[in-house]
Coordinates of C-alpha atoms and ligand atoms in Angstrom, one line a residue:
X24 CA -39.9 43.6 -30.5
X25 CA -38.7 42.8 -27.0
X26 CA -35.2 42.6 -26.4
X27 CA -33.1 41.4 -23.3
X28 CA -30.2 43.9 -22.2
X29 CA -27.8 43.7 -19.4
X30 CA -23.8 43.8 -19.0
X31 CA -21.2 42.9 -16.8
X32 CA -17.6 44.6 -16.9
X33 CA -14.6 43.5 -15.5
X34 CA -11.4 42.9 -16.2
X35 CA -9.7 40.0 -13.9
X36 CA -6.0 40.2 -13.5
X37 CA -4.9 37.0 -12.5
X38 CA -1.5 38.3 -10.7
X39 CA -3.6 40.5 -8.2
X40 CA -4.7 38.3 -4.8
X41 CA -7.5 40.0 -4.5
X42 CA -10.9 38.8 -4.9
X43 CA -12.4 41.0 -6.4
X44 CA -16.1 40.8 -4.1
X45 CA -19.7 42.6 -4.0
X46 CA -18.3 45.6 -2.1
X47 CA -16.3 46.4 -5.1
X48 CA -19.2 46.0 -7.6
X49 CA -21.8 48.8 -8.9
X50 CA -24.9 46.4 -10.0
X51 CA -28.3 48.1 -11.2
X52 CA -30.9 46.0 -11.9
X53 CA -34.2 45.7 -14.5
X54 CA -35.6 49.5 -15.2
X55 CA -32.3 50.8 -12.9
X56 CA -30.1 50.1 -16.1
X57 CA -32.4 53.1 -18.6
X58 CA -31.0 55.7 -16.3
X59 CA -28.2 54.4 -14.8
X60 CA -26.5 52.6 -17.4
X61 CA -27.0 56.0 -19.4
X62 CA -22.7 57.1 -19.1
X63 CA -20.6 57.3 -21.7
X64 CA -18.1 54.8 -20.5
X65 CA -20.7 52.4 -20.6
X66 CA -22.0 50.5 -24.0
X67 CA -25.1 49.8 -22.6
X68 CA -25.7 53.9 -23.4
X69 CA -25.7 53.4 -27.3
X70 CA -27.2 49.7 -26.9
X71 CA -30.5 51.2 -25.0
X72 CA -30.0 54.5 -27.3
X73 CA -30.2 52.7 -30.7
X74 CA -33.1 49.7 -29.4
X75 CA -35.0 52.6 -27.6
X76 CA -34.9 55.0 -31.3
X77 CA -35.8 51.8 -33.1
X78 CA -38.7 51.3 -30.5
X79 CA -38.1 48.5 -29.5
X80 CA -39.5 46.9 -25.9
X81 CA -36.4 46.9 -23.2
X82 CA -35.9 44.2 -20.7
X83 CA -33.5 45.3 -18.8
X84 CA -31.8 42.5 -16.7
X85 CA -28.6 43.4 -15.0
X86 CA -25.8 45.8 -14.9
X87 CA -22.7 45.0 -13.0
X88 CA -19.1 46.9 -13.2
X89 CA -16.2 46.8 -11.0
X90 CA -12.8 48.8 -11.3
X91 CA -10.4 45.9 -13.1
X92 CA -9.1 44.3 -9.9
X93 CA -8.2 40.2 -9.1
X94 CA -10.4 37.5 -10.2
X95 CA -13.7 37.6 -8.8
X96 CA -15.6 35.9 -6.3
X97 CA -17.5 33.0 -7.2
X98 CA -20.3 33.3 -5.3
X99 CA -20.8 37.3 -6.2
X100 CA -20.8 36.2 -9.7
X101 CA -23.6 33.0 -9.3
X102 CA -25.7 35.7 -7.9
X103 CA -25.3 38.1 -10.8
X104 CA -25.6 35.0 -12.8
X105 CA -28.9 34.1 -10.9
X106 CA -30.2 37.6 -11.2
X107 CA -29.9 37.7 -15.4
X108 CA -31.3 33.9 -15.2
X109 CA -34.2 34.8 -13.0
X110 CA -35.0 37.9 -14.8
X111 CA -35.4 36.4 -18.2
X112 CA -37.1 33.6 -17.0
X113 CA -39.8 35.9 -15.4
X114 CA -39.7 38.0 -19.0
X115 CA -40.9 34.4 -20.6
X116 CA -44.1 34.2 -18.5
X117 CA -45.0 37.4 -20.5
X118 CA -44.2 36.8 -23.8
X119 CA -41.8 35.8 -26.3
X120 CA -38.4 37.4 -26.7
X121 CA -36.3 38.3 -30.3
X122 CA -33.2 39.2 -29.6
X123 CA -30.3 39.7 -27.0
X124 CA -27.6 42.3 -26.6
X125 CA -25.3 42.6 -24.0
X126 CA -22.6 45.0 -23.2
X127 CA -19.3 42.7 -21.7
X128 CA -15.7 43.6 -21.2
X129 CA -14.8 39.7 -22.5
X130 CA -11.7 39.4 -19.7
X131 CA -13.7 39.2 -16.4
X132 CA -12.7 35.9 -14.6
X133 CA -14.0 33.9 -11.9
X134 CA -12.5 32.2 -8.8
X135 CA -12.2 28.3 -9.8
X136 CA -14.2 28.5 -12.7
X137 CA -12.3 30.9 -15.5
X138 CA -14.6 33.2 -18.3
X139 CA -17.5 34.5 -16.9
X140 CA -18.9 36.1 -20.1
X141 CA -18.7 32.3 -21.8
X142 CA -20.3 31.0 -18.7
X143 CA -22.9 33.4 -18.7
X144 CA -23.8 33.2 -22.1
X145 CA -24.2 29.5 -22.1
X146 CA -26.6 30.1 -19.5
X147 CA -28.7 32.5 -21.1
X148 CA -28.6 29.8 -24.2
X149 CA -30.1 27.4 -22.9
X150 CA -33.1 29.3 -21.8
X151 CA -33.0 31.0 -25.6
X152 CA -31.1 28.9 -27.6
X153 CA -31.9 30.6 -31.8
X154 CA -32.6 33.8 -30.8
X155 CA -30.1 37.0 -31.8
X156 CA -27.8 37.6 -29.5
X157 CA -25.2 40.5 -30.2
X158 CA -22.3 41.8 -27.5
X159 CA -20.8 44.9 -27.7
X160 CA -17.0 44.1 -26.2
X161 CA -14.0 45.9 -24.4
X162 CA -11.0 46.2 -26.9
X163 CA -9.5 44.0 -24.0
X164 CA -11.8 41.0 -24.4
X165 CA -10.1 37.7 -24.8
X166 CA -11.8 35.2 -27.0
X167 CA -13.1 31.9 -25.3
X168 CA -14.9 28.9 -27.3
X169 CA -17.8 29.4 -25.0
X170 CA -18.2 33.1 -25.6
X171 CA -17.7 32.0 -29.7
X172 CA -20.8 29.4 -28.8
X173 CA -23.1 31.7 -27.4
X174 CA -23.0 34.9 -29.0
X175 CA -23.6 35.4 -32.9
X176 CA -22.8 39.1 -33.6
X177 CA -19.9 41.1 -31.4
X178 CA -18.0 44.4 -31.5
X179 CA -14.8 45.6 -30.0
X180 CA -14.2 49.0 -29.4
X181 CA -11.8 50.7 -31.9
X182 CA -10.6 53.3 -29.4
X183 CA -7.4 53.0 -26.4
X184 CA -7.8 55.0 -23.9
X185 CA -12.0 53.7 -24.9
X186 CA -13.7 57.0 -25.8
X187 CA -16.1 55.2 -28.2
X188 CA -18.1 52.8 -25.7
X189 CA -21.2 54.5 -26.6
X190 CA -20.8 54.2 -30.2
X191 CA -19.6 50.3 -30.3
X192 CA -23.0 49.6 -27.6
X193 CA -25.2 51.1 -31.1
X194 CA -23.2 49.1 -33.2
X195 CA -23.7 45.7 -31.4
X196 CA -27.8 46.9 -31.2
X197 CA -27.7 48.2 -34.5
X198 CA -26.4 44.7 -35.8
X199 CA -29.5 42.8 -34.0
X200 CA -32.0 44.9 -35.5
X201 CA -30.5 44.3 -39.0
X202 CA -30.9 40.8 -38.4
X203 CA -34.4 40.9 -36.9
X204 CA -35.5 43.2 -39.9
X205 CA -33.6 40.8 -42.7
X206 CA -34.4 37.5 -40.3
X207 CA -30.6 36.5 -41.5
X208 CA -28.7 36.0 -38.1
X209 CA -25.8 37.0 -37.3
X210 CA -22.3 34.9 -37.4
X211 CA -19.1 35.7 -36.6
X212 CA -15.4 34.1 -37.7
X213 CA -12.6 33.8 -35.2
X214 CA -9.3 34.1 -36.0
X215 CA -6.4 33.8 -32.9
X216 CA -3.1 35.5 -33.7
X217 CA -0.6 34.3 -31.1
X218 CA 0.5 37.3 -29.6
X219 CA 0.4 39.4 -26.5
X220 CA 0.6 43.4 -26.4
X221 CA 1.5 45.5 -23.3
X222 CA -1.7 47.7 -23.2
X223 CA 0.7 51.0 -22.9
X224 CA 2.0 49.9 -26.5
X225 CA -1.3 49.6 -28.1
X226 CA -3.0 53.3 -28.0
X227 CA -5.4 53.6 -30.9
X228 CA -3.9 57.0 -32.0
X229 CA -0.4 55.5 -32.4
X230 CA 1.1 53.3 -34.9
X231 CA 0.5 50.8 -35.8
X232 CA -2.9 50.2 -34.2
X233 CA -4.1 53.6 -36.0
X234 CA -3.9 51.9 -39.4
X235 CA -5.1 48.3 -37.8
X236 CA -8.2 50.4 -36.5
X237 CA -8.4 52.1 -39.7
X238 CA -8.6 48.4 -41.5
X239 CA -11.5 47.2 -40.0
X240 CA -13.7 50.4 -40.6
X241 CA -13.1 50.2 -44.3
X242 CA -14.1 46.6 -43.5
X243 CA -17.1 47.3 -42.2
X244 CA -17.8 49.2 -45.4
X245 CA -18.1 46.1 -47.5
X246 CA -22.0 45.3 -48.2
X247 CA -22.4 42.1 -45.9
X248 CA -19.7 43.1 -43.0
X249 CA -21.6 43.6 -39.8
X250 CA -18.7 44.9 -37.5
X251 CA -14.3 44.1 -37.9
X252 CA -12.8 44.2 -34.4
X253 CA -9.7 43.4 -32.7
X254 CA -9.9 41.9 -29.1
X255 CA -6.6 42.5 -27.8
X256 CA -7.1 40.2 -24.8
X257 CA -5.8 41.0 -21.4
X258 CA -1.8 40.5 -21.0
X259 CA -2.2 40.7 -17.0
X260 CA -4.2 37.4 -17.3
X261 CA -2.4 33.7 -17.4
X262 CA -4.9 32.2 -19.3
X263 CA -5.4 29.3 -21.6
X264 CA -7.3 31.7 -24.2
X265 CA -5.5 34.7 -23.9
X266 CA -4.4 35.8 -27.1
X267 CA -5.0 39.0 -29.7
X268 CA -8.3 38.0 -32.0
X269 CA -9.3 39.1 -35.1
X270 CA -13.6 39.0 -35.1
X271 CA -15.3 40.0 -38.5
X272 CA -19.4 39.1 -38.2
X273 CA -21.6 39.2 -41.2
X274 CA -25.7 38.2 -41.8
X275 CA -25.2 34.3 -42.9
X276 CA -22.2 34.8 -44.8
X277 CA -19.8 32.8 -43.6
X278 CA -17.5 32.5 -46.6
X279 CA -17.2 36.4 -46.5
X280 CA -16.5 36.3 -42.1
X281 CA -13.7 34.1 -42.6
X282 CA -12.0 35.4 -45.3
X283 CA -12.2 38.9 -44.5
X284 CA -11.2 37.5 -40.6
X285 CA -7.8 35.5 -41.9
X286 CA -7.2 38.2 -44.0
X287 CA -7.1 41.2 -41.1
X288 CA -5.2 38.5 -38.4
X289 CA -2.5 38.2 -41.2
X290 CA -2.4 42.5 -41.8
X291 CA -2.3 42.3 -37.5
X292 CA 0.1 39.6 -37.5
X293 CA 2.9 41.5 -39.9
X294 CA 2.7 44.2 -37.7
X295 CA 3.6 42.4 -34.5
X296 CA 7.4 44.1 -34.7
X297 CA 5.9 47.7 -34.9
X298 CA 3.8 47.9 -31.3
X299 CA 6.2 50.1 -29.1
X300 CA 5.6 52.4 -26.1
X301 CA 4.6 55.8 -27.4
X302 CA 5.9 57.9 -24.0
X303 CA 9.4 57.3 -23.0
X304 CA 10.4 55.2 -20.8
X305 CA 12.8 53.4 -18.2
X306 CA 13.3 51.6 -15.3
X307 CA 11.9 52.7 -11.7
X308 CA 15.5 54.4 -10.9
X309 CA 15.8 56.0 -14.5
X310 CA 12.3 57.2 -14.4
X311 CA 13.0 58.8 -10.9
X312 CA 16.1 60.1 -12.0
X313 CA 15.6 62.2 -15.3
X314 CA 12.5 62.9 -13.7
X315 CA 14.2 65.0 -11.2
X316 CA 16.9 66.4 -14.1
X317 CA 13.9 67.9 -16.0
X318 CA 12.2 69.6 -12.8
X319 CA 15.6 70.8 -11.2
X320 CA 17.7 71.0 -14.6
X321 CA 15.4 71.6 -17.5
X322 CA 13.0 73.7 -15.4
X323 CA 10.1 71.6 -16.8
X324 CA 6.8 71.2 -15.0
X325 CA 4.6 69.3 -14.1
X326 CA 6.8 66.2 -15.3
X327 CA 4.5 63.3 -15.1
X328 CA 6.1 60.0 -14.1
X329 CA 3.5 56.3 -14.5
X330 CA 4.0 53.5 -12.0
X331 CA 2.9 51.1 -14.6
X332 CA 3.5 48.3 -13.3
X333 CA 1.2 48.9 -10.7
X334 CA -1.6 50.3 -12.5
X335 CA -5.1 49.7 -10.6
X336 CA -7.1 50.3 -13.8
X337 CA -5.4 47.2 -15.5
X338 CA -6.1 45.6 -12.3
X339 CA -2.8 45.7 -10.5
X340 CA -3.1 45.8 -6.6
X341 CA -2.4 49.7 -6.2
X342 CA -0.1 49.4 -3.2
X343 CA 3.3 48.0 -4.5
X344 CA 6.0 49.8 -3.0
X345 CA 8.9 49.7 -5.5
X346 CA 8.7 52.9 -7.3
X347 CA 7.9 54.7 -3.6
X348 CA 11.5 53.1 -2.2
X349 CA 12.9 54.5 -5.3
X350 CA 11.5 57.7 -4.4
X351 CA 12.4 57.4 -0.4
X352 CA 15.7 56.0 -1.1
X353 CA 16.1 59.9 -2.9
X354 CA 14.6 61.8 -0.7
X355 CA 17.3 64.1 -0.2
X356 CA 16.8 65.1 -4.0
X357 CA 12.8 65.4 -3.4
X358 CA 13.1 67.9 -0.4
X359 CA 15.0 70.4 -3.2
X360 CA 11.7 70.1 -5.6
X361 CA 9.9 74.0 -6.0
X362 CA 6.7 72.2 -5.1
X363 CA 6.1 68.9 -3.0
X364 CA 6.6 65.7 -5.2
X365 CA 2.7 64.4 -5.6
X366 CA 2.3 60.6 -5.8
X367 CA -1.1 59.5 -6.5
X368 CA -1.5 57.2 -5.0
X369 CA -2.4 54.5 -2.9
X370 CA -4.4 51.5 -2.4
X371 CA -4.2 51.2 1.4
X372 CA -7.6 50.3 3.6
X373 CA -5.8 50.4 6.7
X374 CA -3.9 53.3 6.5
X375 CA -6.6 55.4 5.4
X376 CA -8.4 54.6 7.5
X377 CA -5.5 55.5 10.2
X378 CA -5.6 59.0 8.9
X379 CA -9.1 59.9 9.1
X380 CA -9.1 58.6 12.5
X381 CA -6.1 60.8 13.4
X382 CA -7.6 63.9 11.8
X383 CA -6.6 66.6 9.7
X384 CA -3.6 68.4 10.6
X385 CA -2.2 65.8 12.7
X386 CA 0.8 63.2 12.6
X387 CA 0.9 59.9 12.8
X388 CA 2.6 57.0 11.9
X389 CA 1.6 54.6 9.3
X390 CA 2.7 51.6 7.4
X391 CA 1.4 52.2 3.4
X392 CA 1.4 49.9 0.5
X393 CA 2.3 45.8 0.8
X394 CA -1.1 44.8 2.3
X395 CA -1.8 42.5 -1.3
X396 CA 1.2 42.5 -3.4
X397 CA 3.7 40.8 -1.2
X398 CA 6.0 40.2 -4.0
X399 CA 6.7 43.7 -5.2
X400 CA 5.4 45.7 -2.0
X401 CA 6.0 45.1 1.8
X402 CA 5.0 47.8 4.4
X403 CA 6.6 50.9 4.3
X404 CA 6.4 52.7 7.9
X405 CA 5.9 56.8 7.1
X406 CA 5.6 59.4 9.9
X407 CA 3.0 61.5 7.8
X408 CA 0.9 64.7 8.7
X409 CA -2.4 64.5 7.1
X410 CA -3.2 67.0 4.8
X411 CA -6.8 66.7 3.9
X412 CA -9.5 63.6 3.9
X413 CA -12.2 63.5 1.0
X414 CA -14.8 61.3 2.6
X415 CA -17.4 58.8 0.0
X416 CA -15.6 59.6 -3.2
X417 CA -17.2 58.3 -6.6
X418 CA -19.5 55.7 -7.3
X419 CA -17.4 53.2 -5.1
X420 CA -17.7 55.7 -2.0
X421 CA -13.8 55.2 -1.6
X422 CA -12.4 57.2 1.0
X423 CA -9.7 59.8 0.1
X424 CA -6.5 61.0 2.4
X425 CA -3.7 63.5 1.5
X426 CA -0.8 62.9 3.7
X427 CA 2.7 64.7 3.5
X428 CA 6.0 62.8 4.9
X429 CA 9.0 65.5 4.1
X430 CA 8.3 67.3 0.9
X431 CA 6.3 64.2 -0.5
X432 CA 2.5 64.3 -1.0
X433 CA 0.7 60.8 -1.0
X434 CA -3.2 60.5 -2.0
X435 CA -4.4 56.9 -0.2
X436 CA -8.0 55.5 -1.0
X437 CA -9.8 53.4 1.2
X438 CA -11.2 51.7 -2.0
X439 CA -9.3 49.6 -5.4
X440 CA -10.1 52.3 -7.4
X441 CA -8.2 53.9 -10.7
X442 CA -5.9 57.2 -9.7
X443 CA -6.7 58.6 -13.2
X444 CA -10.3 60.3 -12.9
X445 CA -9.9 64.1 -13.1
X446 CA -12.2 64.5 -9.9
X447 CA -10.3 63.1 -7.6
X448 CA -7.3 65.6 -6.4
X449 CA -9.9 68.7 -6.6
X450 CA -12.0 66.7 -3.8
X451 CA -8.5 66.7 -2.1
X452 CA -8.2 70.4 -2.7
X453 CA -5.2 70.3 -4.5
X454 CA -4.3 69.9 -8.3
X455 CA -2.5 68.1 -10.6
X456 CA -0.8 71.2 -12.6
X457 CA 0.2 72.9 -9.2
X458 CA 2.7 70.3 -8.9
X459 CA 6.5 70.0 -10.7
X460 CA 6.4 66.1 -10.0
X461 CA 3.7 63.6 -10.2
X462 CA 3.7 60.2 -9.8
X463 CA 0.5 58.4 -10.3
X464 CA -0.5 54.2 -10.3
X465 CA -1.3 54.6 -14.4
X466 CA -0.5 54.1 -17.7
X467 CA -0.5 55.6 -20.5
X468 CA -2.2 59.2 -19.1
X469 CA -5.8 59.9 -19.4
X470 CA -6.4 63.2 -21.2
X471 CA -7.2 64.7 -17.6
X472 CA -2.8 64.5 -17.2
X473 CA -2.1 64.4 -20.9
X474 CA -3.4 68.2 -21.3
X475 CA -1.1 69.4 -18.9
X476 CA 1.7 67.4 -18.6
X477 CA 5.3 69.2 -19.7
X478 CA 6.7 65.9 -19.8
X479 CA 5.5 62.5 -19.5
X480 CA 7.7 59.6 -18.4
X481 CA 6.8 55.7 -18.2
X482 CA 8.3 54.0 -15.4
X483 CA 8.2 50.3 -16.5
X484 CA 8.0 49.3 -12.1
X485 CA 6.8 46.5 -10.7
X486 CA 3.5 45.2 -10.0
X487 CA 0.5 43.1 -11.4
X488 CA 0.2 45.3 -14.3
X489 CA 4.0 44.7 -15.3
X490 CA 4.4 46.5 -18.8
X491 CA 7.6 44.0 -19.6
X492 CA 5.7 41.1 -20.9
X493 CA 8.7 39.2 -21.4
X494 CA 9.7 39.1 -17.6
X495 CA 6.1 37.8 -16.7
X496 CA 6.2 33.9 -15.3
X497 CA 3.3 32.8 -17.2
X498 CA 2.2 29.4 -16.9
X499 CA -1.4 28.9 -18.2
X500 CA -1.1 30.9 -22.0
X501 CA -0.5 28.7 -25.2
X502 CA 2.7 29.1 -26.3
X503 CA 4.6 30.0 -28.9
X504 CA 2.9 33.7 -28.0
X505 CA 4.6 36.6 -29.5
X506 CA 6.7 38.5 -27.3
X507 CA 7.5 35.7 -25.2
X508 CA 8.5 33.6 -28.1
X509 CA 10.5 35.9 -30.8
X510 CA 10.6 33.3 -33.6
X511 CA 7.4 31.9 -34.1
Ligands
LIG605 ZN1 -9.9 47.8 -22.2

């Protein structure tokens, strides 16, 4: 059997000015994907795991991922679009195909023209309109009726922070070859509950998204279910479509998809009151503040502290400046800290670009943070010495500087790139568990910071990635949307 694979992963925050463009994009294309889509935060590892056991014939199209960012660029995504086109065209000339499967995120959205997955899938469609066609999804997906249209089978992944992207990538493949063995396709029923769900308050370990999780995988234990999933959507996206969706897909049983669907949105639904932050939390000030209490009072160490609001991995900016004013407006308070205060970090081209100019060990003066969000960052001018540079990091090659103004340590990429990958301060030569203080552009912390955080603080700051829904000027969602509207 031959079977088209591919992917394309973003998610598009719609607050964030940037476009997101090809510089910013990893894309592997036709036999590049076997190896190179082979990670475990990718899907497409258990998609071309489970086809390839079930020897199947792979026909790799396209890849493409990009660190969640602003919308992105129209022409960037016609090409990608042109490239999965072209490639299954050219797989025609050789021979039929029987199925699809796709690893998507489900929020990536494109200048002037809105969901790229729907538009994508229509696409593919029309050049294979009855053939199977699965999607393994982020848990972050938000439900268009073009995505609906297109794709018969999908699953969500049932873990926040996502460990089980593998697994849910050999669930979506697993579902297409059931259907090619039983030749039943696959249909899935929608169901849209009208609410909205700071990511930092829906962690699959934590109630009640635990027992939500737990309700779709005795689901998926009831002879005909394919696959339960919620799709949270993406709350950082004004969007038409942007809700939480319940998706249950069966073989041809659509009595037994819609029930089971209306009957999960409703469990989802009386739960709405329940979703809270699981780390404390408070404003930028109060963060700072008992922050500093628990390193010079309580003696503990490393106290963690989250600039979620400006979280580059929910696809804020990275370079608002209101938690860093916070922090300079103390500054007498951070120069008594046992070990420098580390803030990582910072989304700043120019500036790093400043220091590795100036070199390590000398001083300069720079201007950090404010080049994208205007609204909650302006320039902040810092005479800094630079500490260390970490040229060509990751698989963005991003550009890492350490710098050091007073007894604060800033990490600055070159690249819009997440602050929460465990490799990056060792390439800085410094690490996190060294330090009594850290700030970092997050949310809830990865396990690299959970480990060996004493204390873990949210600061609910300002940004693209604003935590408090509530205070977000949304314009394009569908109201009545739970939080914004209490008494639906
Ligand atoms: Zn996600």
């Amino acid at each position: 059997m031959r079977i088209i694979i591919g992917g394309m992963n973003h998610e598009s925050n719609t607050f964030n000015p940037i476009i997101t463009g090809e510089e910013d994009f990893i894309v592997f294309y036709g036999k590049e994907i076997l190896h190179e889509g082979l990670s475990p935060h990718y899907s497409s590892t258990g998609i071309i795991q489970a086809l390839t056991e079930a020897g199947c014939e792979l026909v790799p199209t396209v890849l493409a991922r990009a660190v969640p960012n602003g919308v992105v660029s129209a022409a960037l995504y016609q090409k990608i679009k042109n490239e999965f086109i072209s490639r299954i065209q050219k797989a025609l000339e050789t021979g039929p195909i029987d199925g699809i499967c796709l690893a998507l995120h489900g929020s990536m959205k494109v200048d002037g023209l809105g969901c790229a997955e729907g538009d994508l899938v229509q696409a593919i469609r029309n050049l294979l309109p009855d053939i199977p066609f699965t999607a393994a999804l982020d848990m972050h997906a938000t439900i268009t009726p073009q995505l609906m249209a297109g794709v018969d089978g999908f699953v969500g992944y049932k873990t926040a922070p996502h460990i089980d992207c593998a697994q849910t990538g050999f669930h979506a493949a697993h579902i297409l070859l059931t259907s090619l063995k039983t030749g039943k396709k696959p249909l899935s029923a929608y169901r849209r509950i009208p609410m909205l769900i700071a990511g930092e308050k829906s962690e699959s370990e934590a109630e009640p998204m635990r027992s939500l999780i737990e309700q779709c995988r005795i689901a998926e234990q009831i002879p005909g279910i394919e696959a339960a999933s919620f799709l949270l959507g993406f709350p950082w996206a004004d969007d038409e479509y942007n809700a939480v969706s319940c998706l249950v897909t069966t073989l041809e049983d659509e009595q037994l998809a819609s029930a089971k669907a209306a009957e999960l949105a409703a469990e989802f639904w009386n739960h709405r009151e329940e979703f809270a932050f699981r780390s404390e939390y408070y404003d930028s000030q109060l963060a700072i503040a008992t922050a500093y209490r628990a390193v010079l009072e309580q003696k503990e160490s490393p106290v963690f502290v989250s600039d979620s609001g400006d979280n580059p991995t929910a696809g804020a900016t990275g370079d608002a400046t209101e938690l860093l004013e916070q922090i300079l407006g103390t500054i007498a308070t951070v120069d008594k800290l046992p070990t420098p205060l580390l803030y990582t970090g910072f989304f700043d081209a120019p500036a790093a670009a400043a220091c590795i100019d100036a070199g390590v060990g000398n001083e300069l003066d720079i201007h950090l943070g404010g080049n994208w969000d205007t609204v909650n960052g302006r320039p902040i001018p810092l005479h800094v010495t630079v500490k260390s540079i970490a040229p060509n990091f990751g698989p963005y090659h991003a550009d890492l500087v350490l710098v050091q103004y007073r007894n604060l340590l800033i990490s600055i990429t070159s690249k819009h790139i997440g602050f929460g990958d465990e490799e990056l301060l060792p390439r800085l030569g410094i690490n996190a568990a060294d330090f009594c203080m850290v700030v970092v552009k997050l949310g809830y912390l990865e396990p690299c910071f959970r480990t060996i955080a004493k204390r873990a603080i949210m600061a609910t700051s300002k940004g693209c990635s604003n935590e408090v829904l509530e205070s977000i000027a949304y314009k394009k969602v569908k109201r009545p949307l739970y939080p914004l509207d209490r008494n639906i």
